[in-house]
Amino acid sequence: MKRFLPLLLLAAAAGGVRAQGPEEAKRLYDAGQYAASAAVYQKLASQEPRSPDLLYDLGNAFFKSGQTGRAIAAYQEAFDLRPRDRDTRENLDFALRQAGEELVPDGAPPIFFQLFHLLSEREAAGFHWIFCWLALILGALGLHRQRWGDALGPWAAFALVLWMAAGGWWLALRGWEPLQRGVIVSPAAEVRSGPGDKFSVNFTAPEGRRVTVLADNGAWLEIGVVKEGARGWIVSSAVERIRD
């Protein structure tokens, strides 16, 4: 019996792991236990940070539990990975509107915004390198075999154009969003003139407002508020960082 005990313990542990899987998170969500569901989804998303499905479900659970700021952060990460998904885009926009912001910047036609975000940054980078190697290979073949030059020349030129276009798109997407981003997750978070409680409060930022992280000294972050263009220092715990 003793030799079977470790196997039983392993089986029980495996059952516990399975119980904390997506099925358990969905069961909690369907039962209306949104905070508990969000806790499970958050653990799963930390293990698979590149899963837009988990991030989308996490955003839904956060939003239903009243954590609008954390919901926006999760939706934003899902949108970054899968910008063509309509549900992700609409839920992100809806949550942002609850926080007094919009996904599409003022003055930008929505169709142009959607076309610009037709590819994710990783997808644009992938096409950039694919067309890069294709142009180089076709060019090398044309130089290596002179008789192939006339036939391969136009294709190499076309691949070169696609390479430059994909590279430009990639750089544009990288330039669109700041490198360090976050979302306010505390209600009416105080933004101060310096990194500490002794500094005066410049303004308060509402929960769900997206920010740029300008500096980080551990306990405090210097942020720029995207919508208002204001800046100041805020307690680090009041900001949910968005993973790139």
mmCIF file with all atom_site columns, N, CA, C and O in Angstrom, residues 205-240:
data_model
loop_
_atom_site.group_PDB
_atom_site.id
_atom_site.type_symbol
_atom_site.label_atom_id
_atom_site.label_alt_id
_atom_site.label_comp_id
_atom_site.label_asym_id
_atom_site.label_entity_id
_atom_site.label_seq_id
_atom_site.pdbx_PDB_ins_code
_atom_site.Cartn_x
_atom_site.Cartn_y
_atom_site.Cartn_z
_atom_site.occupancy
_atom_site.B_iso_or_equiv
_atom_site.pdbx_formal_charge
_atom_site.auth_seq_id
_atom_site.auth_comp_id
_atom_site.auth_asym_id
_atom_site.auth_atom_id
_atom_site.pdbx_PDB_model_num
ATOM 1   N N  . ALA A 1 205 ? -6.284  60.332 -11.531 1.00 0.00 ? 205 ALA A N  1
ATOM 2   C CA . ALA A 1 205 ? -6.554  59.614 -12.774 1.00 0.00 ? 205 ALA A CA 1
ATOM 3   C C  . ALA A 1 205 ? -7.616  58.553 -12.507 1.00 0.00 ? 205 ALA A C  1
ATOM 4   O O  . ALA A 1 205 ? -7.505  57.790 -11.539 1.00 0.00 ? 205 ALA A O  1
ATOM 5   N N  . PRO A 1 206 ? -8.661  58.478 -13.327 1.00 0.00 ? 206 PRO A N  1
ATOM 6   C CA . PRO A 1 206 ? -9.723  57.501 -13.086 1.00 0.00 ? 206 PRO A CA 1
ATOM 7   C C  . PRO A 1 206 ? -9.271  56.079 -13.412 1.00 0.00 ? 206 PRO A C  1
ATOM 8   O O  . PRO A 1 206 ? -8.362  55.865 -14.214 1.00 0.00 ? 206 PRO A O  1
ATOM 9   N N  . GLU A 1 207 ? -9.913  55.125 -12.781 1.00 0.00 ? 207 GLU A N  1
ATOM 10  C CA . GLU A 1 207 ? -9.620  53.724 -13.081 1.00 0.00 ? 207 GLU A CA 1
ATOM 11  C C  . GLU A 1 207 ? -9.910  53.429 -14.551 1.00 0.00 ? 207 GLU A C  1
ATOM 12  O O  . GLU A 1 207 ? -10.922 53.867 -15.097 1.00 0.00 ? 207 GLU A O  1
ATOM 13  N N  . GLY A 1 208 ? -9.011  52.712 -15.168 1.00 0.00 ? 208 GLY A N  1
ATOM 14  C CA . GLY A 1 208 ? -9.188  52.348 -16.573 1.00 0.00 ? 208 GLY A CA 1
ATOM 15  C C  . GLY A 1 208 ? -8.477  53.258 -17.546 1.00 0.00 ? 208 GLY A C  1
ATOM 16  O O  . GLY A 1 208 ? -8.410  52.943 -18.744 1.00 0.00 ? 208 GLY A O  1
ATOM 17  N N  . ARG A 1 209 ? -7.899  54.353 -17.059 1.00 0.00 ? 209 ARG A N  1
ATOM 18  C CA . ARG A 1 209 ? -7.192  55.263 -17.971 1.00 0.00 ? 209 ARG A CA 1
ATOM 19  C C  . ARG A 1 209 ? -5.856  54.633 -18.369 1.00 0.00 ? 209 ARG A C  1
ATOM 20  O O  . ARG A 1 209 ? -5.084  54.175 -17.551 1.00 0.00 ? 209 ARG A O  1
ATOM 21  N N  . ARG A 1 210 ? -5.592  54.596 -19.668 1.00 0.00 ? 210 ARG A N  1
ATOM 22  C CA . ARG A 1 210 ? -4.332  54.050 -20.172 1.00 0.00 ? 210 ARG A CA 1
ATOM 23  C C  . ARG A 1 210 ? -3.219  55.074 -20.009 1.00 0.00 ? 210 ARG A C  1
ATOM 24  O O  . ARG A 1 210 ? -3.433  56.273 -20.198 1.00 0.00 ? 210 ARG A O  1
ATOM 25  N N  . VAL A 1 211 ? -2.024  54.576 -19.665 1.00 0.00 ? 211 VAL A N  1
ATOM 26  C CA . VAL A 1 211 ? -0.900  55.475 -19.393 1.00 0.00 ? 211 VAL A CA 1
ATOM 27  C C  . VAL A 1 211 ? 0.368   54.934 -20.049 1.00 0.00 ? 211 VAL A C  1
ATOM 28  O O  . VAL A 1 211 ? 0.470   53.753 -20.389 1.00 0.00 ? 211 VAL A O  1
ATOM 29  N N  . THR A 1 212 ? 1.305   55.845 -20.239 1.00 0.00 ? 212 THR A N  1
ATOM 30  C CA . THR A 1 212 ? 2.651   55.491 -20.663 1.00 0.00 ? 212 THR A CA 1
ATOM 31  C C  . THR A 1 212 ? 3.565   55.516 -19.439 1.00 0.00 ? 212 THR A C  1
ATOM 32  O O  . THR A 1 212 ? 3.518   56.466 -18.652 1.00 0.00 ? 212 THR A O  1
ATOM 33  N N  . VAL A 1 213 ? 4.348   54.470 -19.254 1.00 0.00 ? 213 VAL A N  1
ATOM 34  C CA . VAL A 1 213 ? 5.292   54.429 -18.134 1.00 0.00 ? 213 VAL A CA 1
ATOM 35  C C  . VAL A 1 213 ? 6.602   55.069 -18.582 1.00 0.00 ? 213 VAL A C  1
ATOM 36  O O  . VAL A 1 213 ? 7.287   54.559 -19.467 1.00 0.00 ? 213 VAL A O  1
ATOM 37  N N  . LEU A 1 214 ? 6.929   56.195 -17.971 1.00 0.00 ? 214 LEU A N  1
ATOM 38  C CA . LEU A 1 214 ? 8.115   56.972 -18.361 1.00 0.00 ? 214 LEU A CA 1
ATOM 39  C C  . LEU A 1 214 ? 9.335   56.640 -17.519 1.00 0.00 ? 214 LEU A C  1
ATOM 40  O O  . LEU A 1 214 ? 10.473  56.722 -18.008 1.00 0.00 ? 214 LEU A O  1
ATOM 41  N N  . ALA A 1 215 ? 9.119   56.283 -16.261 1.00 0.00 ? 215 ALA A N  1
ATOM 42  C CA . ALA A 1 215 ? 10.234  55.943 -15.365 1.00 0.00 ? 215 ALA A CA 1
ATOM 43  C C  . ALA A 1 215 ? 9.708   55.045 -14.262 1.00 0.00 ? 215 ALA A C  1
ATOM 44  O O  . ALA A 1 215 ? 8.518   55.064 -13.934 1.00 0.00 ? 215 ALA A O  1
ATOM 45  N N  . ASP A 1 216 ? 10.621  54.250 -13.681 1.00 0.00 ? 216 ASP A N  1
ATOM 46  C CA . ASP A 1 216 ? 10.237  53.279 -12.654 1.00 0.00 ? 216 ASP A CA 1
ATOM 47  C C  . ASP A 1 216 ? 11.340  53.215 -11.603 1.00 0.00 ? 216 ASP A C  1
ATOM 48  O O  . ASP A 1 216 ? 12.480  52.872 -11.907 1.00 0.00 ? 216 ASP A O  1
ATOM 49  N N  . ASN A 1 217 ? 10.979  53.606 -10.364 1.00 0.00 ? 217 ASN A N  1
ATOM 50  C CA . ASN A 1 217 ? 11.978  53.497 -9.297  1.00 0.00 ? 217 ASN A CA 1
ATOM 51  C C  . ASN A 1 217 ? 11.607  52.421 -8.274  1.00 0.00 ? 217 ASN A C  1
ATOM 52  O O  . ASN A 1 217 ? 12.127  52.402 -7.162  1.00 0.00 ? 217 ASN A O  1
ATOM 53  N N  . GLY A 1 218 ? 10.701  51.538 -8.679  1.00 0.00 ? 218 GLY A N  1
ATOM 54  C CA . GLY A 1 218 ? 10.287  50.440 -7.816  1.00 0.00 ? 218 GLY A CA 1
ATOM 55  C C  . GLY A 1 218 ? 8.935   50.686 -7.177  1.00 0.00 ? 218 GLY A C  1
ATOM 56  O O  . GLY A 1 218 ? 7.935   50.105 -7.582  1.00 0.00 ? 218 GLY A O  1
ATOM 57  N N  . ALA A 1 219 ? 8.886   51.545 -6.189  1.00 0.00 ? 219 ALA A N  1
ATOM 58  C CA . ALA A 1 219 ? 7.636   51.814 -5.486  1.00 0.00 ? 219 ALA A CA 1
ATOM 59  C C  . ALA A 1 219 ? 6.760   52.810 -6.230  1.00 0.00 ? 219 ALA A C  1
ATOM 60  O O  . ALA A 1 219 ? 5.534   52.826 -6.048  1.00 0.00 ? 219 ALA A O  1
ATOM 61  N N  . TRP A 1 220 ? 7.378   53.628 -7.085  1.00 0.00 ? 220 TRP A N  1
ATOM 62  C CA . TRP A 1 220 ? 6.649   54.670 -7.806  1.00 0.00 ? 220 TRP A CA 1
ATOM 63  C C  . TRP A 1 220 ? 6.959   54.611 -9.299  1.00 0.00 ? 220 TRP A C  1
ATOM 64  O O  . TRP A 1 220 ? 8.057   54.212 -9.698  1.00 0.00 ? 220 TRP A O  1
ATOM 65  N N  . LEU A 1 221 ? 5.962   55.020 -10.085 1.00 0.00 ? 221 LEU A N  1
ATOM 66  C CA . LEU A 1 221 ? 6.123   55.107 -11.533 1.00 0.00 ? 221 LEU A CA 1
ATOM 67  C C  . LEU A 1 221 ? 5.858   56.531 -11.986 1.00 0.00 ? 221 LEU A C  1
ATOM 68  O O  . LEU A 1 221 ? 4.916   57.181 -11.500 1.00 0.00 ? 221 LEU A O  1
ATOM 69  N N  . GLU A 1 222 ? 6.675   57.010 -12.906 1.00 0.00 ? 222 GLU A N  1
ATOM 70  C CA . GLU A 1 222 ? 6.334   58.259 -13.577 1.00 0.00 ? 222 GLU A CA 1
ATOM 71  C C  . GLU A 1 222 ? 5.527   57.886 -14.816 1.00 0.00 ? 222 GLU A C  1
ATOM 72  O O  . GLU A 1 222 ? 5.968   57.074 -15.635 1.00 0.00 ? 222 GLU A O  1
ATOM 73  N N  . ILE A 1 223 ? 4.346   58.483 -14.927 1.00 0.00 ? 223 ILE A N  1
ATOM 74  C CA . ILE A 1 223 ? 3.448   58.113 -16.019 1.00 0.00 ? 223 ILE A CA 1
ATOM 75  C C  . ILE A 1 223 ? 3.042   59.343 -16.828 1.00 0.00 ? 223 ILE A C  1
ATOM 76  O O  . ILE A 1 223 ? 3.085   60.480 -16.341 1.00 0.00 ? 223 ILE A O  1
ATOM 77  N N  . GLY A 1 224 ? 2.666   59.079 -18.057 1.00 0.00 ? 224 GLY A N  1
ATOM 78  C CA . GLY A 1 224 ? 2.004   60.070 -18.885 1.00 0.00 ? 224 GLY A CA 1
ATOM 79  C C  . GLY A 1 224 ? 0.625   59.543 -19.218 1.00 0.00 ? 224 GLY A C  1
ATOM 80  O O  . GLY A 1 224 ? 0.485   58.406 -19.673 1.00 0.00 ? 224 GLY A O  1
ATOM 81  N N  . VAL A 1 225 ? -0.399  60.321 -18.951 1.00 0.00 ? 225 VAL A N  1
ATOM 82  C CA . VAL A 1 225 ? -1.768  59.893 -19.228 1.00 0.00 ? 225 VAL A CA 1
ATOM 83  C C  . VAL A 1 225 ? -2.056  60.141 -20.705 1.00 0.00 ? 225 VAL A C  1
ATOM 84  O O  . VAL A 1 225 ? -1.962  61.272 -21.183 1.00 0.00 ? 225 VAL A O  1
ATOM 85  N N  . VAL A 1 226 ? -2.389  59.076 -21.420 1.00 0.00 ? 226 VAL A N  1
ATOM 86  C CA . VAL A 1 226 ? -2.493  59.137 -22.877 1.00 0.00 ? 226 VAL A CA 1
ATOM 87  C C  . VAL A 1 226 ? -3.536  60.150 -23.320 1.00 0.00 ? 226 VAL A C  1
ATOM 88  O O  . VAL A 1 226 ? -3.272  60.999 -24.186 1.00 0.00 ? 226 VAL A O  1
ATOM 89  N N  . LYS A 1 227 ? -4.725  60.103 -22.759 1.00 0.00 ? 227 LYS A N  1
ATOM 90  C CA . LYS A 1 227 ? -5.815  60.949 -23.245 1.00 0.00 ? 227 LYS A CA 1
ATOM 91  C C  . LYS A 1 227 ? -5.576  62.423 -22.948 1.00 0.00 ? 227 LYS A C  1
ATOM 92  O O  . LYS A 1 227 ? -5.680  63.272 -23.826 1.00 0.00 ? 227 LYS A O  1
ATOM 93  N N  . GLU A 1 228 ? -5.247  62.746 -21.685 1.00 0.00 ? 228 GLU A N  1
ATOM 94  C CA . GLU A 1 228 ? -5.098  64.150 -21.293 1.00 0.00 ? 228 GLU A CA 1
ATOM 95  C C  . GLU A 1 228 ? -3.710  64.713 -21.583 1.00 0.00 ? 228 GLU A C  1
ATOM 96  O O  . GLU A 1 228 ? -3.532  65.928 -21.601 1.00 0.00 ? 228 GLU A O  1
ATOM 97  N N  . GLY A 1 229 ? -2.735  63.844 -21.756 1.00 0.00 ? 229 GLY A N  1
ATOM 98  C CA . GLY A 1 229 ? -1.392  64.329 -22.012 1.00 0.00 ? 229 GLY A CA 1
ATOM 99  C C  . GLY A 1 229 ? -0.684  64.832 -20.764 1.00 0.00 ? 229 GLY A C  1
ATOM 100 O O  . GLY A 1 229 ? 0.391   65.419 -20.854 1.00 0.00 ? 229 GLY A O  1
ATOM 101 N N  . ALA A 1 230 ? -1.256  64.603 -19.572 1.00 0.00 ? 230 ALA A N  1
ATOM 102 C CA . ALA A 1 230 ? -0.633  65.032 -18.318 1.00 0.00 ? 230 ALA A CA 1
ATOM 103 C C  . ALA A 1 230 ? 0.359   63.964 -17.856 1.00 0.00 ? 230 ALA A C  1
ATOM 104 O O  . ALA A 1 230 ? 0.349   62.830 -18.324 1.00 0.00 ? 230 ALA A O  1
ATOM 105 N N  . ARG A 1 231 ? 1.220   64.352 -16.919 1.00 0.00 ? 231 ARG A N  1
ATOM 106 C CA . ARG A 1 231 ? 2.211   63.411 -16.411 1.00 0.00 ? 231 ARG A CA 1
ATOM 107 C C  . ARG A 1 231 ? 2.458   63.650 -14.931 1.00 0.00 ? 231 ARG A C  1
ATOM 108 O O  . ARG A 1 231 ? 2.168   64.726 -14.390 1.00 0.00 ? 231 ARG A O  1
ATOM 109 N N  . GLY A 1 232 ? 2.998   62.636 -14.268 1.00 0.00 ? 232 GLY A N  1
ATOM 110 C CA . GLY A 1 232 ? 3.298   62.738 -12.847 1.00 0.00 ? 232 GLY A CA 1
ATOM 111 C C  . GLY A 1 232 ? 3.690   61.374 -12.308 1.00 0.00 ? 232 GLY A C  1
ATOM 112 O O  . GLY A 1 232 ? 3.906   60.421 -13.061 1.00 0.00 ? 232 GLY A O  1
ATOM 113 N N  . TRP A 1 233 ? 3.772   61.289 -10.977 1.00 0.00 ? 233 TRP A N  1
ATOM 114 C CA . TRP A 1 233 ? 4.219   60.061 -10.319 1.00 0.00 ? 233 TRP A CA 1
ATOM 115 C C  . TRP A 1 233 ? 3.056   59.412 -9.587  1.00 0.00 ? 233 TRP A C  1
ATOM 116 O O  . TRP A 1 233 ? 2.222   60.090 -8.985  1.00 0.00 ? 233 TRP A O  1
ATOM 117 N N  . ILE A 1 234 ? 3.036   58.059 -9.638  1.00 0.00 ? 234 ILE A N  1
ATOM 118 C CA . ILE A 1 234 ? 1.930   57.316 -9.045  1.00 0.00 ? 234 ILE A CA 1
ATOM 119 C C  . ILE A 1 234 ? 2.486   56.061 -8.385  1.00 0.00 ? 234 ILE A C  1
ATOM 120 O O  . ILE A 1 234 ? 3.532   55.529 -8.803  1.00 0.00 ? 234 ILE A O  1
ATOM 121 N N  . VAL A 1 235 ? 1.821   55.584 -7.341  1.00 0.00 ? 235 VAL A N  1
ATOM 122 C CA . VAL A 1 235 ? 2.229   54.346 -6.681  1.00 0.00 ? 235 VAL A CA 1
ATOM 123 C C  . VAL A 1 235 ? 2.180   53.201 -7.689  1.00 0.00 ? 235 VAL A C  1
ATOM 124 O O  . VAL A 1 235 ? 1.211   53.067 -8.448  1.00 0.00 ? 235 VAL A O  1
ATOM 125 N N  . SER A 1 236 ? 3.205   52.372 -7.700  1.00 0.00 ? 236 SER A N  1
ATOM 126 C CA . SER A 1 236 ? 3.303   51.293 -8.692  1.00 0.00 ? 236 SER A CA 1
ATOM 127 C C  . SER A 1 236 ? 2.114   50.348 -8.649  1.00 0.00 ? 236 SER A C  1
ATOM 128 O O  . SER A 1 236 ? 1.664   49.856 -9.695  1.00 0.00 ? 236 SER A O  1
ATOM 129 N N  . SER A 1 237 ? 1.593   50.087 -7.454  1.00 0.00 ? 237 SER A N  1
ATOM 130 C CA . SER A 1 237 ? 0.479   49.147 -7.320  1.00 0.00 ? 237 SER A CA 1
ATOM 131 C C  . SER A 1 237 ? -0.807  49.654 -7.958  1.00 0.00 ? 237 SER A C  1
ATOM 132 O O  . SER A 1 237 ? -1.753  48.885 -8.152  1.00 0.00 ? 237 SER A O  1
ATOM 133 N N  . ALA A 1 238 ? -0.859  50.943 -8.284  1.00 0.00 ? 238 ALA A N  1
ATOM 134 C CA . ALA A 1 238 ? -2.056  51.513 -8.895  1.00 0.00 ? 238 ALA A CA 1
ATOM 135 C C  . ALA A 1 238 ? -2.076  51.330 -10.412 1.00 0.00 ? 238 ALA A C  1
ATOM 136 O O  . ALA A 1 238 ? -3.037  51.731 -11.066 1.00 0.00 ? 238 ALA A O  1
ATOM 137 N N  . VAL A 1 239 ? -1.023  50.729 -10.960 1.00 0.00 ? 239 VAL A N  1
ATOM 138 C CA . VAL A 1 239 ? -0.918  50.563 -12.411 1.00 0.00 ? 239 VAL A CA 1
ATOM 139 C C  . VAL A 1 239 ? -0.709  49.095 -12.753 1.00 0.00 ? 239 VAL A C  1
ATOM 140 O O  . VAL A 1 239 ? 0.157   48.430 -12.180 1.00 0.00 ? 239 VAL A O  1
ATOM 141 N N  . GLU A 1 240 ? -1.511  48.587 -13.675 1.00 0.00 ? 240 GLU A N  1
ATOM 142 C CA . GLU A 1 240 ? -1.304  47.250 -14.229 1.00 0.00 ? 240 GLU A CA 1
ATOM 143 C C  . GLU A 1 240 ? -0.490  47.398 -15.508 1.00 0.00 ? 240 GLU A C  1
ATOM 144 O O  . GLU A 1 240 ? -0.937  48.046 -16.457 1.00 0.00 ? 240 GLU A O  1
#
